[in-house]
Short mmCIF file of C-alpha atoms and ligand atoms in Angstrom, two decimals:
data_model
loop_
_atom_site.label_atom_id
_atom_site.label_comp_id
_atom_site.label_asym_id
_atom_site.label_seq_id
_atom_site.Cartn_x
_atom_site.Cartn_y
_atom_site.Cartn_z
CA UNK A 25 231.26 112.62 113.90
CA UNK A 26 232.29 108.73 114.08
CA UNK A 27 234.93 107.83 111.60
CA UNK A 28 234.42 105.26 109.63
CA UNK A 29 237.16 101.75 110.03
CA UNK A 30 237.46 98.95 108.88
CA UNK A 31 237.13 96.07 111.15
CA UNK A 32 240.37 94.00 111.70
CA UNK A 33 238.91 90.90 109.72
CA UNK A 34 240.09 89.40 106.48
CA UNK A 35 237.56 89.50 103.73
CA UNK A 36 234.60 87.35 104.48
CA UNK A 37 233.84 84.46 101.87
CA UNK A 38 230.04 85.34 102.20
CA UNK A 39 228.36 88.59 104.45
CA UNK A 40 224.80 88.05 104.67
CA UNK A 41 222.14 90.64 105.16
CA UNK A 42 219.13 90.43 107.19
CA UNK A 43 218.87 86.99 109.71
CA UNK A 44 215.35 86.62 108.95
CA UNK A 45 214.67 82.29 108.27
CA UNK A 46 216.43 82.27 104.89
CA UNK A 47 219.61 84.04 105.76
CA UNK A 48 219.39 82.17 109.15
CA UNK A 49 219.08 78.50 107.39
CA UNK A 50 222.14 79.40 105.56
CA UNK A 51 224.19 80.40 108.52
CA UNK A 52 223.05 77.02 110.35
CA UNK A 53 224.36 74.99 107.05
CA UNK A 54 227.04 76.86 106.95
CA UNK A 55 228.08 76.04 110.91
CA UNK A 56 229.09 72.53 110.20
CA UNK A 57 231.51 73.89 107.16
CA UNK A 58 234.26 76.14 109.16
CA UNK A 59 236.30 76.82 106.01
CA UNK A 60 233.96 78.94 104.77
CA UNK A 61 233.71 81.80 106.61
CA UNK A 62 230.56 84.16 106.40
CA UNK A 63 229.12 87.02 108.73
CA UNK A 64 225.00 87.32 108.71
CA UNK A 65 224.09 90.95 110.04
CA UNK A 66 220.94 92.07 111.08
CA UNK A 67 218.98 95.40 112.71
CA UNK A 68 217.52 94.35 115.03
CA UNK A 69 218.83 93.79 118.65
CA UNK A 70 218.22 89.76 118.83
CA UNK A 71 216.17 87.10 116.56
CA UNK A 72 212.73 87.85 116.27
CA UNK A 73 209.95 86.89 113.37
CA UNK A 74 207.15 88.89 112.28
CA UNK A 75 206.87 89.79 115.87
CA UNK A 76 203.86 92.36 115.56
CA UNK A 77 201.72 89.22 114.05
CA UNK A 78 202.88 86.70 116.58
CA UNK A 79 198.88 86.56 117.58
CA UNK A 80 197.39 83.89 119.92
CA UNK A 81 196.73 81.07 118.08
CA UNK A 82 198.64 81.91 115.04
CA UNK A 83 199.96 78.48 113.55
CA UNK A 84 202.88 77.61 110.89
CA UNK A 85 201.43 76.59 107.84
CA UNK A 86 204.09 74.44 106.94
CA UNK A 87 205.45 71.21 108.46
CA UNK A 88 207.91 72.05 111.53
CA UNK A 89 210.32 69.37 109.30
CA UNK A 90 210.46 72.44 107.16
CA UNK A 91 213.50 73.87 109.21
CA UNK A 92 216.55 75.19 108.63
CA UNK A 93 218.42 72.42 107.85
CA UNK A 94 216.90 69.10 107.82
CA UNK A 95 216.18 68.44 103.92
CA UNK A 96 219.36 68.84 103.32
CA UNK A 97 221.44 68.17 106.55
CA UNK A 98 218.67 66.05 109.02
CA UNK A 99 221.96 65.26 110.74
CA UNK A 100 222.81 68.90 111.96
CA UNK A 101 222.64 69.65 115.40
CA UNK A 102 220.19 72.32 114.60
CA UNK A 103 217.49 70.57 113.30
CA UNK A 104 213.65 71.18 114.79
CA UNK A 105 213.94 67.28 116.05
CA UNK A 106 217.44 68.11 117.53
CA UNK A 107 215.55 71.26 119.65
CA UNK A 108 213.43 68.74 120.68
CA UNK A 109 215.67 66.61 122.13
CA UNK A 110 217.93 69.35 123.87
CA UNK A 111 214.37 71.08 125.67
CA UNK A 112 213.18 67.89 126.63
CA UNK A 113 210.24 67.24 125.27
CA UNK A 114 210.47 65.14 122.11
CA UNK A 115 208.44 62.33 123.09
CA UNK A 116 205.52 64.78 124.50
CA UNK A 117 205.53 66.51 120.85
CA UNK A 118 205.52 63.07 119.72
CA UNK A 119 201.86 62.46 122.01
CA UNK A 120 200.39 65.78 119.98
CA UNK A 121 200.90 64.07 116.32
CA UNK A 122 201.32 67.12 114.89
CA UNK A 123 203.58 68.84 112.40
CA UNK A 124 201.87 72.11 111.58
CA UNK A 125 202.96 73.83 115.04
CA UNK A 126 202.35 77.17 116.43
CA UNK A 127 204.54 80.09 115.21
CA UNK A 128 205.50 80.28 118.81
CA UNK A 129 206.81 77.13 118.90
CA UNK A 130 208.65 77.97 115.79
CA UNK A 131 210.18 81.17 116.56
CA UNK A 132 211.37 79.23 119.83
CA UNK A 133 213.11 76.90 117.67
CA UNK A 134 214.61 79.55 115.17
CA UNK A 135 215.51 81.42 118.37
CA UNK A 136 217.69 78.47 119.60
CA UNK A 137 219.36 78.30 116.44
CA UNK A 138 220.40 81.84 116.29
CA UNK A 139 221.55 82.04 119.87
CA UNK A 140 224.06 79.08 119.06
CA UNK A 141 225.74 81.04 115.72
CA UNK A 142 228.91 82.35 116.51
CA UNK A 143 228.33 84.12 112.74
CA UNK A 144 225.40 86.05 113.69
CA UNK A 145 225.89 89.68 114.40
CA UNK A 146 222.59 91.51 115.70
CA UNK A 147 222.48 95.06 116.10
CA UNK A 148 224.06 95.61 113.03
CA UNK A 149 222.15 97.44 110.44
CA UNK A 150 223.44 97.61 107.09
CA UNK A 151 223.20 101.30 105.39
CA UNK A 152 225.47 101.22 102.52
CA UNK A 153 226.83 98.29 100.04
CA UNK A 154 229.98 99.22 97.63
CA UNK A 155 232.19 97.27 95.39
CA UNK A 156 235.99 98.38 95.83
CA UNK A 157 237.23 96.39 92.77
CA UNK A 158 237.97 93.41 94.53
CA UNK A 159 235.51 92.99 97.60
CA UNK A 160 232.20 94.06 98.56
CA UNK A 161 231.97 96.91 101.00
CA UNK A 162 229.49 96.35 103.64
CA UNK A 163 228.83 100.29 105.59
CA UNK A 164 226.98 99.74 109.14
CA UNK A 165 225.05 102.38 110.86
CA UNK A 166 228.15 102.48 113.34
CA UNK A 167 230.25 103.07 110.22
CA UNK A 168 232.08 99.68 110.13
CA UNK A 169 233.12 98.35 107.29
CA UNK A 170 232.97 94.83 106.43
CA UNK A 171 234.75 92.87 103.12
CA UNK A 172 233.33 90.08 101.60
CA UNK A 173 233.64 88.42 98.73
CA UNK A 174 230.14 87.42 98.28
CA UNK A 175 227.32 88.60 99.61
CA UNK A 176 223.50 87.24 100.32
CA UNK A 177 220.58 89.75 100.15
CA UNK A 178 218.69 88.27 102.94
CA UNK A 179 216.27 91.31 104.77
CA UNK A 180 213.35 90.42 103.16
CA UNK A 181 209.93 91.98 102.10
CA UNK A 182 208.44 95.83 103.17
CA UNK A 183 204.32 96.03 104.53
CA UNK A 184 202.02 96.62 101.33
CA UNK A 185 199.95 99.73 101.57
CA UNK A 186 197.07 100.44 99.54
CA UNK A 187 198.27 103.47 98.09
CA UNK A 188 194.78 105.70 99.05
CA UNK A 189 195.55 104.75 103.00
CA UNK A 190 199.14 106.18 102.58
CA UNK A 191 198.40 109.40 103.65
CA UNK A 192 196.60 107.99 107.09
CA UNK A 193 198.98 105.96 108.40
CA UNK A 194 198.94 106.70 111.88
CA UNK A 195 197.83 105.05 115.79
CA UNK A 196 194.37 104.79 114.25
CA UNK A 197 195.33 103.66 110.43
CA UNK A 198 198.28 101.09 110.03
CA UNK A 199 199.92 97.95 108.62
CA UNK A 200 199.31 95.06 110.89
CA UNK A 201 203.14 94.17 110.90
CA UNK A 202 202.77 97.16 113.42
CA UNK A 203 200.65 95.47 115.73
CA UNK A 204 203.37 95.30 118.60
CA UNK A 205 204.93 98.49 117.96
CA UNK A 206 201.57 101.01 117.89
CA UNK A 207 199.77 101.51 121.16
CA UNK A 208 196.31 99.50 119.89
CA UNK A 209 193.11 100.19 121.84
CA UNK A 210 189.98 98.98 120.45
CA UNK A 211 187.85 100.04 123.24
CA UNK A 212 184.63 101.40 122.09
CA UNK A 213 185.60 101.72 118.62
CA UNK A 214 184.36 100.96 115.30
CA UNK A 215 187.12 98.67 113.50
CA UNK A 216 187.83 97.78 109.39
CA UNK A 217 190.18 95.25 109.06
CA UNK A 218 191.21 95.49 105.17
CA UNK A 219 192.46 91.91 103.69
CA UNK A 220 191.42 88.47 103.77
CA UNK A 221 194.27 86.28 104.03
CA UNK A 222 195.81 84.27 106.89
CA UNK A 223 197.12 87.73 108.65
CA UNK A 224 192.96 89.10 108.22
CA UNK A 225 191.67 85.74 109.74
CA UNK A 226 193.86 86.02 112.77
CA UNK A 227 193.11 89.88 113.25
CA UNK A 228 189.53 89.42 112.89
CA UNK A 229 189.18 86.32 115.28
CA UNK A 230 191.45 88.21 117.52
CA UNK A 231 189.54 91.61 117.72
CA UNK A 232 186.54 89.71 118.12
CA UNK A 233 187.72 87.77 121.14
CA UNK A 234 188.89 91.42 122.40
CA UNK A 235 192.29 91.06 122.79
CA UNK A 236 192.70 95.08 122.05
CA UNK A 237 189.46 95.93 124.18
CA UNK A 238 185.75 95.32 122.87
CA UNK A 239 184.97 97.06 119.66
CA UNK A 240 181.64 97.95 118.70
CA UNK A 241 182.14 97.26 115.56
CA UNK A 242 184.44 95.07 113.52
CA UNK A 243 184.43 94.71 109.63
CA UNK A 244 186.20 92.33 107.33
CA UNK A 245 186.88 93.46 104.30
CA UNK A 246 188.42 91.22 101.39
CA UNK A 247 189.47 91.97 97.65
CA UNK A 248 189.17 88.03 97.03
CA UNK A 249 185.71 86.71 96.19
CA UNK A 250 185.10 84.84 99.71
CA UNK A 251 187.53 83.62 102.54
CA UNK A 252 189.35 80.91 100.86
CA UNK A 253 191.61 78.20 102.32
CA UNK A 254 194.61 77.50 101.69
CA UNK A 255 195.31 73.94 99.53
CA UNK A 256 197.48 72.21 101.32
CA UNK A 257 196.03 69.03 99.62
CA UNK A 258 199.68 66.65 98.57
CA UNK A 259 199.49 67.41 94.69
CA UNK A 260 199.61 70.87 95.52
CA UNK A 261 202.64 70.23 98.20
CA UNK A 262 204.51 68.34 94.87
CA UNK A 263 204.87 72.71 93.97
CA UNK A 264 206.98 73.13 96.98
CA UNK A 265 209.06 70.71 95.77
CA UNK A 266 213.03 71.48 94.23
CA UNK A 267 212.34 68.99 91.02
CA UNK A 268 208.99 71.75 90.35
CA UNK A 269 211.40 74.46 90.77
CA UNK A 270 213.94 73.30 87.81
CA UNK A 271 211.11 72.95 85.64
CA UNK A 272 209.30 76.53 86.61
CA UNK A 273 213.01 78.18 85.66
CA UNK A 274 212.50 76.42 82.41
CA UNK A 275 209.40 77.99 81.16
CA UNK A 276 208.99 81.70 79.39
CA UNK A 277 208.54 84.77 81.27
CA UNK A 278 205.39 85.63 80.44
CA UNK A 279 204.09 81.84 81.39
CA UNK A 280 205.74 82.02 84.64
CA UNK A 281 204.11 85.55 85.69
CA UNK A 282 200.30 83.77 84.53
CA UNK A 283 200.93 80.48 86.61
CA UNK A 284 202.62 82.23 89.76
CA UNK A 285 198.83 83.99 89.71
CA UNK A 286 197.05 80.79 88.90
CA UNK A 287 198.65 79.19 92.23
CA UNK A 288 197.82 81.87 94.42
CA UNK A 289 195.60 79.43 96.87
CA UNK A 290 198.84 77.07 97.20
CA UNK A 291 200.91 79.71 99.22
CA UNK A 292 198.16 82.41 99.83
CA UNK A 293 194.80 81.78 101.92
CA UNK A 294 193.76 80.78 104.98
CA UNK A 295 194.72 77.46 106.59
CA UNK A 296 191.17 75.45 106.43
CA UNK A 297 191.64 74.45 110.59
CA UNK A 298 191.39 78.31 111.06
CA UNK A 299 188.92 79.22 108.53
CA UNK A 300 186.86 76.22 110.62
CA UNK A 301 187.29 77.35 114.06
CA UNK A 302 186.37 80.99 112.96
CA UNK A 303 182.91 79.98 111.29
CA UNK A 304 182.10 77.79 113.98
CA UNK A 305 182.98 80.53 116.80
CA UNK A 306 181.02 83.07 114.24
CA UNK A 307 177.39 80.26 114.61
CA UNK A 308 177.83 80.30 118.58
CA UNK A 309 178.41 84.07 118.58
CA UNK A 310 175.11 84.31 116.42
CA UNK A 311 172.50 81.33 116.93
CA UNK A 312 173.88 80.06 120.26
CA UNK A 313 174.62 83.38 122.63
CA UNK A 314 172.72 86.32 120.36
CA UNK A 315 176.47 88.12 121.40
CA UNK A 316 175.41 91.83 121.20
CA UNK A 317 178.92 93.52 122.64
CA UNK A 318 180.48 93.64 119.07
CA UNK A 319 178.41 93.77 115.80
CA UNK A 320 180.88 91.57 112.87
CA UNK A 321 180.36 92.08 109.13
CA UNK A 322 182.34 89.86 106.84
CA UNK A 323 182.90 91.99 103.18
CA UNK A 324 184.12 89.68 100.43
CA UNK A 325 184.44 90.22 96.94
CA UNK A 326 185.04 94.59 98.02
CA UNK A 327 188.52 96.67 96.96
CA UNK A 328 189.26 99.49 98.59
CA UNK A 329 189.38 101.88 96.46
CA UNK A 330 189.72 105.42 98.48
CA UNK A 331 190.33 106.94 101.86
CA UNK A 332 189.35 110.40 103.42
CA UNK A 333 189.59 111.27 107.13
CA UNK A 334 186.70 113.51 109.13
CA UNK A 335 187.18 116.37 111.19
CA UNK A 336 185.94 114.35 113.96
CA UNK A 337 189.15 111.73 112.72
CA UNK A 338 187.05 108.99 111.65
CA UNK A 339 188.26 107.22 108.33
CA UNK A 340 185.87 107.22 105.69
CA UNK A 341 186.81 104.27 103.42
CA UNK A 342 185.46 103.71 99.85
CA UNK A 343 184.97 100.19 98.41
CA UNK A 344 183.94 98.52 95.08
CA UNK A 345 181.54 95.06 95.50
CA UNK A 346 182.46 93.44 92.51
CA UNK A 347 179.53 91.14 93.05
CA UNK A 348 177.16 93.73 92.68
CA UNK A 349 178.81 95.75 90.70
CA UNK A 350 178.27 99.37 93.32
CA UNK A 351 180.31 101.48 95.51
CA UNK A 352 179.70 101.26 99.35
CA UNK A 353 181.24 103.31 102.01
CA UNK A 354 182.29 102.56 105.51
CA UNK A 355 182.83 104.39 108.75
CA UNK A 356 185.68 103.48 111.18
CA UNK A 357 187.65 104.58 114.10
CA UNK A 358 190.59 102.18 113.56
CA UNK A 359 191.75 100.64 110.12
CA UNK A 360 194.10 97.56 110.46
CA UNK A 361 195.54 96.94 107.05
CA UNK A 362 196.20 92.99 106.45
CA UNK A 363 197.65 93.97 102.63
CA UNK A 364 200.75 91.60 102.99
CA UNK A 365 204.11 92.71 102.09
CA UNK A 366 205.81 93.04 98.80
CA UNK A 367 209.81 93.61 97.50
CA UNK A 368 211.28 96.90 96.90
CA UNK A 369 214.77 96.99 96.43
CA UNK A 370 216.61 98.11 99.53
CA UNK A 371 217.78 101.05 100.02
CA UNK A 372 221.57 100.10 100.74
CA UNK A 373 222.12 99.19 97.77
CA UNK A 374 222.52 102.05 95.85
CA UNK A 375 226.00 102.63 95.36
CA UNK A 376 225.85 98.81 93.48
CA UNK A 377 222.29 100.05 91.19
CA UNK A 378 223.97 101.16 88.45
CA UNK A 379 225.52 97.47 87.75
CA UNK A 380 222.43 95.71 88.59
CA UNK A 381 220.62 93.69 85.74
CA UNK A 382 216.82 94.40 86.76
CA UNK A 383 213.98 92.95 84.77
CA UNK A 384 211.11 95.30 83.09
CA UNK A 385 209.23 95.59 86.81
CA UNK A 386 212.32 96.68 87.93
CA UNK A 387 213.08 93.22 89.67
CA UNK A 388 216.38 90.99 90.09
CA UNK A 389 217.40 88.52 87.24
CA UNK A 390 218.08 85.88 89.44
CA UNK A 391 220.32 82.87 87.73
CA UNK A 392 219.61 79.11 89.00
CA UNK A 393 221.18 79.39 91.83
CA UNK A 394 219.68 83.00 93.36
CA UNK A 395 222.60 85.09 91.94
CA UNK A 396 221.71 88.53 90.97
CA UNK A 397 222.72 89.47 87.53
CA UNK A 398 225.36 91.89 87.83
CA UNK A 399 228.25 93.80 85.54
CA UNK A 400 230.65 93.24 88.72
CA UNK A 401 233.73 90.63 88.50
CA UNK A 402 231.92 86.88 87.68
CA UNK A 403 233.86 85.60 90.99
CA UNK A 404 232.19 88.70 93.33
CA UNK A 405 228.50 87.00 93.59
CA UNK A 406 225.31 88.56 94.89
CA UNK A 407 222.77 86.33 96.00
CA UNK A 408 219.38 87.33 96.83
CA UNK A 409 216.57 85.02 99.12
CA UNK A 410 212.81 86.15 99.00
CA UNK A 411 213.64 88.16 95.55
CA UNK A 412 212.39 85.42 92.78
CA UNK A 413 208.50 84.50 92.77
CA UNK A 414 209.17 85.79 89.50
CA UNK A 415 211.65 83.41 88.53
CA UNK A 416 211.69 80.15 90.61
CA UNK A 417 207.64 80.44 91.74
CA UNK A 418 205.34 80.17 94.59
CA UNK A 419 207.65 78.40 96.28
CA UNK A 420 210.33 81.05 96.98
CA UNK A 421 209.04 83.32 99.98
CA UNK A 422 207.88 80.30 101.93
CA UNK A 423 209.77 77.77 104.15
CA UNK A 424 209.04 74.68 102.16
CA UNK A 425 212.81 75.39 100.40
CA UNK A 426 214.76 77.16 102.85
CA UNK A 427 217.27 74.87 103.58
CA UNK A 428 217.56 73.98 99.78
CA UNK A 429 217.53 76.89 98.48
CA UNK A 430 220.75 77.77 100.78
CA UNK A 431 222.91 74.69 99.75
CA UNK A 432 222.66 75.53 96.24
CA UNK A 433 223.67 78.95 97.08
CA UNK A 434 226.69 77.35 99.34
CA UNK A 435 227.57 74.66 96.70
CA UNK A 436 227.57 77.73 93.67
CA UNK A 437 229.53 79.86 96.19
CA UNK A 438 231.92 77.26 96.61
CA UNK A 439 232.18 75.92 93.08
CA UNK A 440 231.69 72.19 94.65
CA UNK A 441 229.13 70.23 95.85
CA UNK A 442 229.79 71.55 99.88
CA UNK A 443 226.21 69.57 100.25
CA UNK A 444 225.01 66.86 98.26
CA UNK A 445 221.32 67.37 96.70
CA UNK A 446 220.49 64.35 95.29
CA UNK A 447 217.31 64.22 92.52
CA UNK A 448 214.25 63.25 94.42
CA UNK A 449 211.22 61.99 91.84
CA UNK A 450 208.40 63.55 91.48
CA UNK A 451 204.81 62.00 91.88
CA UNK A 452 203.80 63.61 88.84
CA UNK A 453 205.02 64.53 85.07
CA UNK A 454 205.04 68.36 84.84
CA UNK A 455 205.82 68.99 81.15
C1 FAD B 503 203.01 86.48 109.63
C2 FAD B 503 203.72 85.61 108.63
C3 FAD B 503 203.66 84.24 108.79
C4 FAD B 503 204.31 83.41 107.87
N1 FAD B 503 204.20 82.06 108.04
C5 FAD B 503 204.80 81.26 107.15
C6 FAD B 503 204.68 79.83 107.29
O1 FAD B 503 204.02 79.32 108.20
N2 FAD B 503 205.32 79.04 106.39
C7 FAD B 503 206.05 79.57 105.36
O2 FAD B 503 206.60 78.81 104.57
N3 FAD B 503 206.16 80.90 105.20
C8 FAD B 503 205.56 81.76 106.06
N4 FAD B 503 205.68 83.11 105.89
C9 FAD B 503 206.45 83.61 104.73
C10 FAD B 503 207.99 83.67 104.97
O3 FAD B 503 208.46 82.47 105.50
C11 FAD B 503 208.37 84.81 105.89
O4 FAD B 503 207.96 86.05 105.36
C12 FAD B 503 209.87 84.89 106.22
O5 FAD B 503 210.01 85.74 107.33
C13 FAD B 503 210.76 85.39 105.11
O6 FAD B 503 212.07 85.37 105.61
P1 FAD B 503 213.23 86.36 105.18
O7 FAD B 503 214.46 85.78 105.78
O8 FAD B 503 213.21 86.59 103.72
O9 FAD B 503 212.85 87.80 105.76
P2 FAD B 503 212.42 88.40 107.15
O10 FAD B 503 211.88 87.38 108.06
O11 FAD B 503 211.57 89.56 106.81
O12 FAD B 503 213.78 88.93 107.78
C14 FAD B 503 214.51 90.00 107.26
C15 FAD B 503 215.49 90.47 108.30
O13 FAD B 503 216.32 91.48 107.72
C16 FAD B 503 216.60 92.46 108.70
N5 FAD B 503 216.99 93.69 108.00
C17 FAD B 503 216.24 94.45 107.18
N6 FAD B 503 216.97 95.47 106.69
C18 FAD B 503 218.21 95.33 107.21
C19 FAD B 503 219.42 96.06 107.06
N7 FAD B 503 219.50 97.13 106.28
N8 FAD B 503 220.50 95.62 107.74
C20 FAD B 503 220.44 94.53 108.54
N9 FAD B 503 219.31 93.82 108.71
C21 FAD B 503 218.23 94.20 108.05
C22 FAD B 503 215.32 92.56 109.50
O14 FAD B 503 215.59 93.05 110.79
C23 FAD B 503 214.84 91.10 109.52
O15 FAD B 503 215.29 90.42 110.66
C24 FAD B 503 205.05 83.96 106.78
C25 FAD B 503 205.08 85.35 106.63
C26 FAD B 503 204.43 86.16 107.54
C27 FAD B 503 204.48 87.66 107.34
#
């Protein structure tokens, strides 16, 4: 049995959980501030992102100036420009004109960042949170315990499963967050790939190009009504902005929930370069080269609604066409389930649940400035990143904020202004 021990550090001002972008763009603020001195843990063994849907051709769909630091600090040395400069190659990015760059590109940059934190501690997976009375009590699976004073809930969002494929999940039935950690052969095989947003694009267009063998048979399913884009037109961009933010908190609950659903197309849907290069590879495929190896069905506007599995293993899926109204069915080998990811509350923090102030669906009430409710001490802060679609809006699990949203955690962990965050003016009159 290990024993558990302390480790021989005073009590941290801030321990963050999870180094995923958000917890990340706080530790890289927080790297030009030495007096206040925070700890980020995370599982795994070194920075990754997302790395089972790190597909060929998979692109950001936000600008790279998006980063971890630059609207709030474009003078920190770990700004995308400043990784740039340091690899050598800032006037060839400048030749491609573009700021929507690969997700390669991107995890090379966030990868950079992370390897230059001192306050990064990989490896370190966080099973238990308490509150002694005084600090926070941060468990790790080697049974080290960390104090802090404050703590940021940074480890992000679980894979959404329709609930009737739940009892499938397997090699042949599975969340494509999995793609790099299930052995995936395609060979030969009939293939349903359930969800049409960005993730469903990029699995389609890359089982169709056979980069998991040659399947005889891929379908696209989708709940929406077609394969929509994503707006990324600039009045929709004014959403992603902080002044949009401070108005969102302002509104009712029940407004909030309707307009979060009302913008799903402004954070949700596929970016319209992809959606183009996947139609036009879909004519040649069809008028130009009669391609026979793979037969492709796209299925908008169909929910699955049930799952059985054959003797003979294949899945049997049911959906509803809520175009025509009728049920369908549809054989396959190999289900790939593109059902995007939604928040649960972790599982480490259960000692702390009883003194949590949860809303009606059972989420955070997050203040202003991300901080859990809580019946602990007022000075003892949670603060939570990814939690609040609910209460800030769309633009909380995206990028767009990052580096905002973390100084107004730093400056209300600090009780001063550690960054300055001057009022920009909006384009447009929201209420
Ligand atoms: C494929 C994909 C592409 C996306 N592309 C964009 C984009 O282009 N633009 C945009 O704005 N948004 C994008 N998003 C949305 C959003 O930016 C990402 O989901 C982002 O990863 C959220 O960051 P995070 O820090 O909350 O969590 P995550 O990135 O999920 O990181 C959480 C971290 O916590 C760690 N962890 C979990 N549990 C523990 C524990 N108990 N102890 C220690 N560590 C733990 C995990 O190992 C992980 O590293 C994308 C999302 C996906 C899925």
């Amino acid at each position: 049995m290990q024993l558990t021990k302390y480790n021989d550090q005073p009590a941290l001002d801030l321990a963050g959980l999870g180094v995923g972008p958000f917890n990340l763009s706080i530790a890289a603020l927080l790297d030009s501030k030495p007096e206040i001195n925070a700890s980020f843990f995370d599982a795994k063994k070194q920075f990754s992102w997302h790395p089972g849907l790190m597909l060929p051709g998979a692109h950001m769909q936000t600008s790279c100036l998006k980063d971890m630091v630059t609207a709030v600090q474009p003078t920190s040395r770990w700004s995308f420009l400043s990784y740039l400069v340091e690899k050598g190659r800032f006037y060839q990015f400048l030749s491609t004109e573009k700021l929507v760059i690969s997700r390669h590109e991107f995890v090379d940059y966030m990868s950079w960042v992370a390897a230059g934190l001192e306050s990064l501690q990989f490896d370190s997976e966080i099973r238990e949170v308490s509150f002694d009375g005084e600090h926070f009590v941060l468990r790790s699976a080697n049974n080290e315990l960390t104090r802090a004073n404050n703590i940021c809930l940074g480890t992000g969002k679980v894979p959404h499963l329709p609930s009737c494929a739940r009892p499938y999940i397997s090699d042949n039935c599975f969340h494509a967050s999995e793609l790099a950690a299930r052995p995936v052969n395609l060979e030969g095989k009939r293939v349903a790939i359930v969800g049409g947003g960005q993730t469903g694009a990029e699995v389609f267009l890359n089982a169709l190009r056979q980069k998991w063998g040659t399947a005889t048979e891929i379908s696209w399913v989708s709940r929406r009504s077609n394969f929509e884009p994503l707006d990324e037109s600039p009045f929709t961009n004014e959403l992603f902005t902080p002044e949009y933010v401070d108005q969102f908190l302002t509104l009712p609950a029940d407004r909030r929930e309707t307009i979060v659903r009302r913008q799903k197309l402004a954070s949700d849907g596929i970016t319209p370069l992809y959606l183009q290069e996947l139609y036009r590879e879909l004519y040649d495929r069809k008028y130009l080269f009669d391609d026979q190896t793979t037969r492709w069905e796209l299925l908008p506007d169909r929910t699955l609604t049930g799952m059985d599995k054959q003797s003979n293993q294949m899945l049997d899926l049911r959906l509803e066409n809520a175009l025509s109204g009728g049920d369908e069915r549809l054989q396959a080998d190999v289900v790939i389930l593109c059902t995007g990811f939604e928040h649960k509350l972790p599982q480490y923090l259960e000692p702390l649940m009883p003194e949590l102030e949860l809303d009606d669906s059972g989420r955070f009430t997050l203040s202003p400035e991300f901080r859990v409710q809580w019946n602990g001490p007022a000075e003892n802060r949670i603060y939570a990143v990814n939690a609040g679609m609910h209460s800030h809006g769309i633009a909380e699990p995206q990028l767009s904020l990052a580096a905002w949203r973390s100084a107004v955690i730093i400056n209300d962990m600090a009780g001063r202004e550690v960054f300055n965050l001057p009022q920009q003016e909006s384009l447009i009159r929201w209420k």
